[in-house]
Short mmCIF file of C-alpha atoms and ligand atoms in Angstrom, two decimals:
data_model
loop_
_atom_site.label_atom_id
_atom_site.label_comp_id
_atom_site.label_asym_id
_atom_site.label_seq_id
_atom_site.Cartn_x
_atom_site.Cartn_y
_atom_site.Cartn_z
CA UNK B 15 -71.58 27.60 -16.43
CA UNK B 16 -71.54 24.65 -14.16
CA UNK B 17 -70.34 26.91 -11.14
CA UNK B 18 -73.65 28.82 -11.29
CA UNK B 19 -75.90 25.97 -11.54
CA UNK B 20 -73.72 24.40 -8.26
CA UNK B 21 -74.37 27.96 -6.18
CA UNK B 22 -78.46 27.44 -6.57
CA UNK B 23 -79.79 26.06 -3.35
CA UNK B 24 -81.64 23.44 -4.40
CA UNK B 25 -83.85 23.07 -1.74
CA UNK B 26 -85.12 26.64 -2.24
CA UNK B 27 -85.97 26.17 -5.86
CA UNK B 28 -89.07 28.48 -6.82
CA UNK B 29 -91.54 25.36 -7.66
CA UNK B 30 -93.04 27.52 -10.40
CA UNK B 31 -90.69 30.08 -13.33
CA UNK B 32 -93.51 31.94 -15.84
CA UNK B 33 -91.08 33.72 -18.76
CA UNK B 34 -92.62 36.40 -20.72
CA UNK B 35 -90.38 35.38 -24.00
CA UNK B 36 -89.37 38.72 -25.81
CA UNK B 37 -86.92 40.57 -28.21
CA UNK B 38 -87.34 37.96 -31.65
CA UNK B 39 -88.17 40.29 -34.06
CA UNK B 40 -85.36 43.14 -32.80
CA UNK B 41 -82.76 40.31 -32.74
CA UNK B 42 -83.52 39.68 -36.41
CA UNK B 43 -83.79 43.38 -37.16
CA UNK B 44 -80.47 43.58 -35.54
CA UNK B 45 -79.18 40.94 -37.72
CA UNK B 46 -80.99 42.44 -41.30
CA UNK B 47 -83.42 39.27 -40.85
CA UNK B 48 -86.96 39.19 -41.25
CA UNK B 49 -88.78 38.77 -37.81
CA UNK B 50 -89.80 35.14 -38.28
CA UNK B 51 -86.38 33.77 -38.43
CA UNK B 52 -86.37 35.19 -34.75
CA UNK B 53 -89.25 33.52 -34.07
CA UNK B 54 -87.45 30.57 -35.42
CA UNK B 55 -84.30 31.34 -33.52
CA UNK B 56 -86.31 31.40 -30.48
CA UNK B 57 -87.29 27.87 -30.42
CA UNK B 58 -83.54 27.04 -29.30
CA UNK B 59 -83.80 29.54 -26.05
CA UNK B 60 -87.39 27.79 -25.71
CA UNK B 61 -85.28 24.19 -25.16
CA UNK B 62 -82.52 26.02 -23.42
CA UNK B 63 -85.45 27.36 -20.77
CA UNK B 64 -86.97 23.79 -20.85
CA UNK B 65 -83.94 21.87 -20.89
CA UNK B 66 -82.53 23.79 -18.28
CA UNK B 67 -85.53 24.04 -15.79
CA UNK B 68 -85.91 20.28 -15.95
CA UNK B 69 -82.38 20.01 -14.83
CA UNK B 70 -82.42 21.51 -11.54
CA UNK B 71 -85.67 20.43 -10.75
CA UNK B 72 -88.21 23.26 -11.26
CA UNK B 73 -91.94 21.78 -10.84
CA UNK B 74 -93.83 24.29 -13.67
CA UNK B 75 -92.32 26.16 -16.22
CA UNK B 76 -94.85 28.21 -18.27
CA UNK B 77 -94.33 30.13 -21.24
CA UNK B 78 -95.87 33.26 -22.86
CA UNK B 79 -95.69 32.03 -26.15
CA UNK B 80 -98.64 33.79 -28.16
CA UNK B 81 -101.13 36.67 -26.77
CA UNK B 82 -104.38 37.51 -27.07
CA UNK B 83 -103.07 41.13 -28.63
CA UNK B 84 -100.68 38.71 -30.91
CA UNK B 85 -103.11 37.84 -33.32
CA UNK B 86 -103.42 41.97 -34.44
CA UNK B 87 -99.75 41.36 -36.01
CA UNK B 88 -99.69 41.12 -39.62
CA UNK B 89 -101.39 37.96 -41.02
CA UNK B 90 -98.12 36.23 -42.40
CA UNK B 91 -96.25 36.71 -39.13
CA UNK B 92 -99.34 35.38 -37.09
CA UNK B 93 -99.37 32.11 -39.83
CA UNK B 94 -95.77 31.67 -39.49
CA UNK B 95 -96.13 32.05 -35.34
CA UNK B 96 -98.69 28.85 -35.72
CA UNK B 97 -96.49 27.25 -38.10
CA UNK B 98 -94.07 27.16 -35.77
CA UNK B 99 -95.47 26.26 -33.45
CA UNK B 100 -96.92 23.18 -34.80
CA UNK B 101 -93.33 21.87 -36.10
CA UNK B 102 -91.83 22.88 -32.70
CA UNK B 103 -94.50 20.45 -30.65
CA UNK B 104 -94.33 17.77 -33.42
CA UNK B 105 -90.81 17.22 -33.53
CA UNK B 106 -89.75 18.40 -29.53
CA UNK B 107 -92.73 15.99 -27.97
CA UNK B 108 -90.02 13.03 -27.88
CA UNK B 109 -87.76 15.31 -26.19
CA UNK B 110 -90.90 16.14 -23.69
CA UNK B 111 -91.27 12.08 -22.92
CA UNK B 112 -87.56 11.49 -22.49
CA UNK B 113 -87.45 13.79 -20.07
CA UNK B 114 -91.08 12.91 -18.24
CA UNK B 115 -92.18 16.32 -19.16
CA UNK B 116 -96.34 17.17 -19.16
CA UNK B 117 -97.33 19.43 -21.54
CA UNK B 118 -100.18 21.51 -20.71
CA UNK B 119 -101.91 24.55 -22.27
CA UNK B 120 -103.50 27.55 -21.44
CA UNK B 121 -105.47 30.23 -23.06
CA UNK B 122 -108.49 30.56 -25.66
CA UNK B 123 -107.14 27.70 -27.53
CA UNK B 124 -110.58 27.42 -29.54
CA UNK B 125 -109.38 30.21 -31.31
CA UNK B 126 -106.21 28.16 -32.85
CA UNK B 127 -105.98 27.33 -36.22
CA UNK B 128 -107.26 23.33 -36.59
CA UNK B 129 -103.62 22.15 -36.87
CA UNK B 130 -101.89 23.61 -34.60
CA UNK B 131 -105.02 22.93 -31.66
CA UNK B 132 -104.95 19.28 -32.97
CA UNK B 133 -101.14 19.02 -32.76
CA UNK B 134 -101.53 20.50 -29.05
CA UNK B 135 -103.95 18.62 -28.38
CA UNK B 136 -102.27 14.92 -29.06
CA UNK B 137 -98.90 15.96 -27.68
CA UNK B 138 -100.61 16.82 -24.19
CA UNK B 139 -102.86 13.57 -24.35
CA UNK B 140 -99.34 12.01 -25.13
CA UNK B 141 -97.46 13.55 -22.12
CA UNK B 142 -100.00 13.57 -19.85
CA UNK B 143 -98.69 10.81 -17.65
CA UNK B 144 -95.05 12.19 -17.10
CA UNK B 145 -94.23 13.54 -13.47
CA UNK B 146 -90.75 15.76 -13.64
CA UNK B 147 -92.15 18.67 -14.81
CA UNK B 148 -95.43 20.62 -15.97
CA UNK B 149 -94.82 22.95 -19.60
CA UNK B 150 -97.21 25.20 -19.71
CA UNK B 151 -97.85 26.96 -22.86
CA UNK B 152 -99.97 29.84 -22.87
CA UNK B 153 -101.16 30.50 -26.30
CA UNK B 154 -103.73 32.89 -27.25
CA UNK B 155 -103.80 33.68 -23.73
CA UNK B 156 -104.35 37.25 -21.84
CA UNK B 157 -105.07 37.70 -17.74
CA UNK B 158 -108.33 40.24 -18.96
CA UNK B 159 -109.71 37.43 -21.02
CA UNK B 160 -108.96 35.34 -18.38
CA UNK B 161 -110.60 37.25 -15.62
CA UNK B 162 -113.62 37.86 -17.32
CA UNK B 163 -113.98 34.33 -18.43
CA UNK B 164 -114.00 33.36 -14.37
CA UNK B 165 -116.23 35.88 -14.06
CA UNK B 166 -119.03 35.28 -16.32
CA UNK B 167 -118.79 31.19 -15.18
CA UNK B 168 -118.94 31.71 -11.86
CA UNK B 169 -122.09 34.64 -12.18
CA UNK B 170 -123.51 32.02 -14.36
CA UNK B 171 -123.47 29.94 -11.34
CA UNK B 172 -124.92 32.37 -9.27
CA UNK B 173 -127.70 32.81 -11.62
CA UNK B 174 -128.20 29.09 -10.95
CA UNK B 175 -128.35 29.46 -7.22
CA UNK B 176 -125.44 27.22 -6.92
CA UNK B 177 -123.04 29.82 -5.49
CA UNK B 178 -124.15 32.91 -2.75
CA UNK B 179 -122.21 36.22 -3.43
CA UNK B 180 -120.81 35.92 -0.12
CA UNK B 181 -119.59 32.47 -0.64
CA UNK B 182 -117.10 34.11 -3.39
CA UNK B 183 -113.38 33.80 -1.65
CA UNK B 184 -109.40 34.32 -3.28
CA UNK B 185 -109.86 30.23 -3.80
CA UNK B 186 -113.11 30.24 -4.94
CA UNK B 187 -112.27 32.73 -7.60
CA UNK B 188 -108.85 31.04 -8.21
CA UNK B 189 -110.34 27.76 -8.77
CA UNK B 190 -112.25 29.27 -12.36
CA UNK B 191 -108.87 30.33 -13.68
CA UNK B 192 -107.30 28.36 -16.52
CA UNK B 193 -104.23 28.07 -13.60
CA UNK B 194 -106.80 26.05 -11.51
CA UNK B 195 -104.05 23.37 -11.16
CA UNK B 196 -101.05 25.14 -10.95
CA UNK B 197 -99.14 27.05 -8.22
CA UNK B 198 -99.16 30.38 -8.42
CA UNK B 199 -95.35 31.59 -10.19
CA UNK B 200 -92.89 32.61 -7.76
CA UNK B 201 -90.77 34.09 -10.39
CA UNK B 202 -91.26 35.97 -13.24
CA UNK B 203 -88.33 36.27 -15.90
CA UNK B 204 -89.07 38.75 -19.21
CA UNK B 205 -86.08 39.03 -21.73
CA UNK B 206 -85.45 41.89 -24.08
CA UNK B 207 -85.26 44.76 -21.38
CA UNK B 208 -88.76 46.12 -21.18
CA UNK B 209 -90.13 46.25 -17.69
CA UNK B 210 -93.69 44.93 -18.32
CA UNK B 211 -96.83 42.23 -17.59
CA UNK B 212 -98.18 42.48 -20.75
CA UNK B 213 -101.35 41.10 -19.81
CA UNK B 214 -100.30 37.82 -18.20
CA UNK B 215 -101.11 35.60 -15.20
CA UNK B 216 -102.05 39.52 -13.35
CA UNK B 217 -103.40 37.47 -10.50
CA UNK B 218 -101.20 34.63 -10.09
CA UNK B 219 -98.52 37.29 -9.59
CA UNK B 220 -99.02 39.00 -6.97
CA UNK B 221 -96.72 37.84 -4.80
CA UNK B 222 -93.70 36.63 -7.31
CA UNK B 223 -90.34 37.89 -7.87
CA UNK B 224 -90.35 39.90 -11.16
CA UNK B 225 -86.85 39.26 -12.86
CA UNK B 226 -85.75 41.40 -16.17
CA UNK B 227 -82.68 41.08 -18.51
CA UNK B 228 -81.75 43.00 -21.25
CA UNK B 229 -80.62 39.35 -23.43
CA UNK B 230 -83.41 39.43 -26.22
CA UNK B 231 -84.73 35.98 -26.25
CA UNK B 232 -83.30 34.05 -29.01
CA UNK B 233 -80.05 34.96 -26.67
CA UNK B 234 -81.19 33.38 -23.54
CA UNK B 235 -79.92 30.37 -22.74
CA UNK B 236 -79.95 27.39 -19.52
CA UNK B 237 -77.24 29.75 -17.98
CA UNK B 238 -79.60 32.72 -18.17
CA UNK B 239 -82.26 30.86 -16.22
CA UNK B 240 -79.99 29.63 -12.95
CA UNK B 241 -78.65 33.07 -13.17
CA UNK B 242 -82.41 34.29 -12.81
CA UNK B 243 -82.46 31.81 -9.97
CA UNK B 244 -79.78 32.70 -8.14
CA UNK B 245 -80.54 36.00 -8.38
CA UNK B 246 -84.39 35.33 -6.55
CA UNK B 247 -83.28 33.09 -4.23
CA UNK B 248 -81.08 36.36 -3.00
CA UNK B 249 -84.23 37.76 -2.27
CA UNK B 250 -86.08 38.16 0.48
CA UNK B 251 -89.59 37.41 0.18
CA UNK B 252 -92.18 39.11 3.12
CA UNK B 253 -95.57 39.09 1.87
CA UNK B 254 -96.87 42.08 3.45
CA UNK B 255 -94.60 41.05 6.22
CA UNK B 256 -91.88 42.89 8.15
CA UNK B 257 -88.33 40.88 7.83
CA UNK B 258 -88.46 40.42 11.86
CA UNK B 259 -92.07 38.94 11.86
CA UNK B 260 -89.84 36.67 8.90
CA UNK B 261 -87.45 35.68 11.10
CA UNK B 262 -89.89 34.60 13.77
CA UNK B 263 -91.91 32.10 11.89
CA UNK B 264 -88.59 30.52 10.05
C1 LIG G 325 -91.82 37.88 -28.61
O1 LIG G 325 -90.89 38.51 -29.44
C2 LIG G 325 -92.06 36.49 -28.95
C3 LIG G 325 -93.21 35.95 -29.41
C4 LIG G 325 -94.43 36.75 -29.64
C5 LIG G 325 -93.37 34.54 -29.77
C6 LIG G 325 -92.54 33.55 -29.02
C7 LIG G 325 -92.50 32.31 -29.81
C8 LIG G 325 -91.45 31.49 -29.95
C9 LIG G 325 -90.17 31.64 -29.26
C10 LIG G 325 -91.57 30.37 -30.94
C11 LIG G 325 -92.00 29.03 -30.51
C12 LIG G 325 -92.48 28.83 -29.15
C13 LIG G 325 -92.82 27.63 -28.61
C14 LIG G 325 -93.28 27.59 -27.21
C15 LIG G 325 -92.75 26.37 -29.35
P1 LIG G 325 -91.36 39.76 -30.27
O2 LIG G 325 -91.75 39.30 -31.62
O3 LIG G 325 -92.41 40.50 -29.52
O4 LIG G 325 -90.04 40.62 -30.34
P2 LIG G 325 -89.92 42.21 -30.46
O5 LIG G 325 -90.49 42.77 -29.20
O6 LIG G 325 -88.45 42.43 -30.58
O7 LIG G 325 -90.67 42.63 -31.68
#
């Protein structure tokens, strides 16, 4: 384990890792479980990933923990999803200031139940002061409900003369997503095997390094997530560029 974490160049470290968190309820089918105790499971691959980021230094870590499309699962899995998720930011927010983590949160969080948006909601005023490291959870979060949300605000500002069509730019529209503060991710890890976006952060990946493994989630582990580093800082990253036009503005 340690000789992995010692081969990561740590001055290339991608300053932002977005994890699409996946495979809980097949590693409790796999294990005759019901697919909350996967959920449950997953909270220790959830510190592993957090844990393990703040280690080596990553900036932002942010994490798809609930989707819009989520809340169409049955009604006891969705209430034991929020459940969780309340006891998991409750009792892991000490963890968060020992290590000067900042919890933040994206996504329509209106749309929480009241305990779980108030529990969010004092652990992020809480944290808000810490430097190492920005968690971002994305809860009840999709890119389409995104995108249409910076589109009706900044057509609403239009209709108030205070922005020209033409005055619309890649910042301008960047700077009315719920990412307004964050880089955009430079890698992009999704357990369980499928090879999918799933509706998140489409536009703040356009340019990152998409990075699958077949581990289902409540497998992963700190290892897991140098080994996804590693692995992208093997890569070579061109942006529409050729790898000689690379070379020349190293
Ligand atoms: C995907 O597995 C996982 C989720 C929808 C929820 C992830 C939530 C946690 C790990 C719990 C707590 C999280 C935090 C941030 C405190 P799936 O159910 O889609 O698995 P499947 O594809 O095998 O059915």
């Amino acid at each position: 384990m340690q000789e992995l974490k010692e081969k990561i160049d740590k001055k290339n470290l991608p300053s932002h890792i977005a994890i699409i968190m996946d495979g809980n309820g097949r590693w409790a089918k796999k294990k005759g479980l019901m697919r909350v105790f996967g959920h449950e499971s997953g909270v220790k691959s959830v510190r592993e990933a957090v844990e393990g980021a703040a280690e080596i230094g990553i900036k932002y870590l942010t994490l798809y923990a609930f989707s819009t499309e989520n809340w169409n699962r049955p009604q006891y899995e969705v209430n034991a999803l929020m459940k969780l998720l309340v006891k998991t930011i409750n009792k892991e927010t000490k963890t968060l200031m020992d290590n000067d983590i900042k919890l933040n949160a994206i996504g329509d969080l209106q749309s929480l139940p009241k305990d779980c948006f108030d529990e969010l909601h004092e652990a992020i005023a809480k944290t808000s002061n810490n430097k190492h490291m920005t968690l971002t959870l994305a809860l009840s979060y999709s890119s389409r409900w995104e995108i249409v949300k910076a589109v009706k605000e900044i057509a609403e500002k239009a209709e108030k003369g205070l922005l020209k069509s033409n005055d619309i730019t890649e910042d301008i529209f960047t700077s009315h997503l719920v990412t307004a503060n964050i880089p955009d991710p430079e890698l992009l890890i999704r357990t369980s095997g499928e090879h999918r976006i799933s509706n998140f952060l489409m536009w703040q990946l356009s340019y990152a390094e998409l990075y699958f493994t077949k581990k289902l989630w409540p497998e992963f582990n700190r290892n897991d997530l140098f080994e996804a580093i590693y692995d992208y800082q093997q890569r070579e990253r061109r942006f529409g560029m050729t790898s000689e036009q690379l070379e020349n503005v190293k």
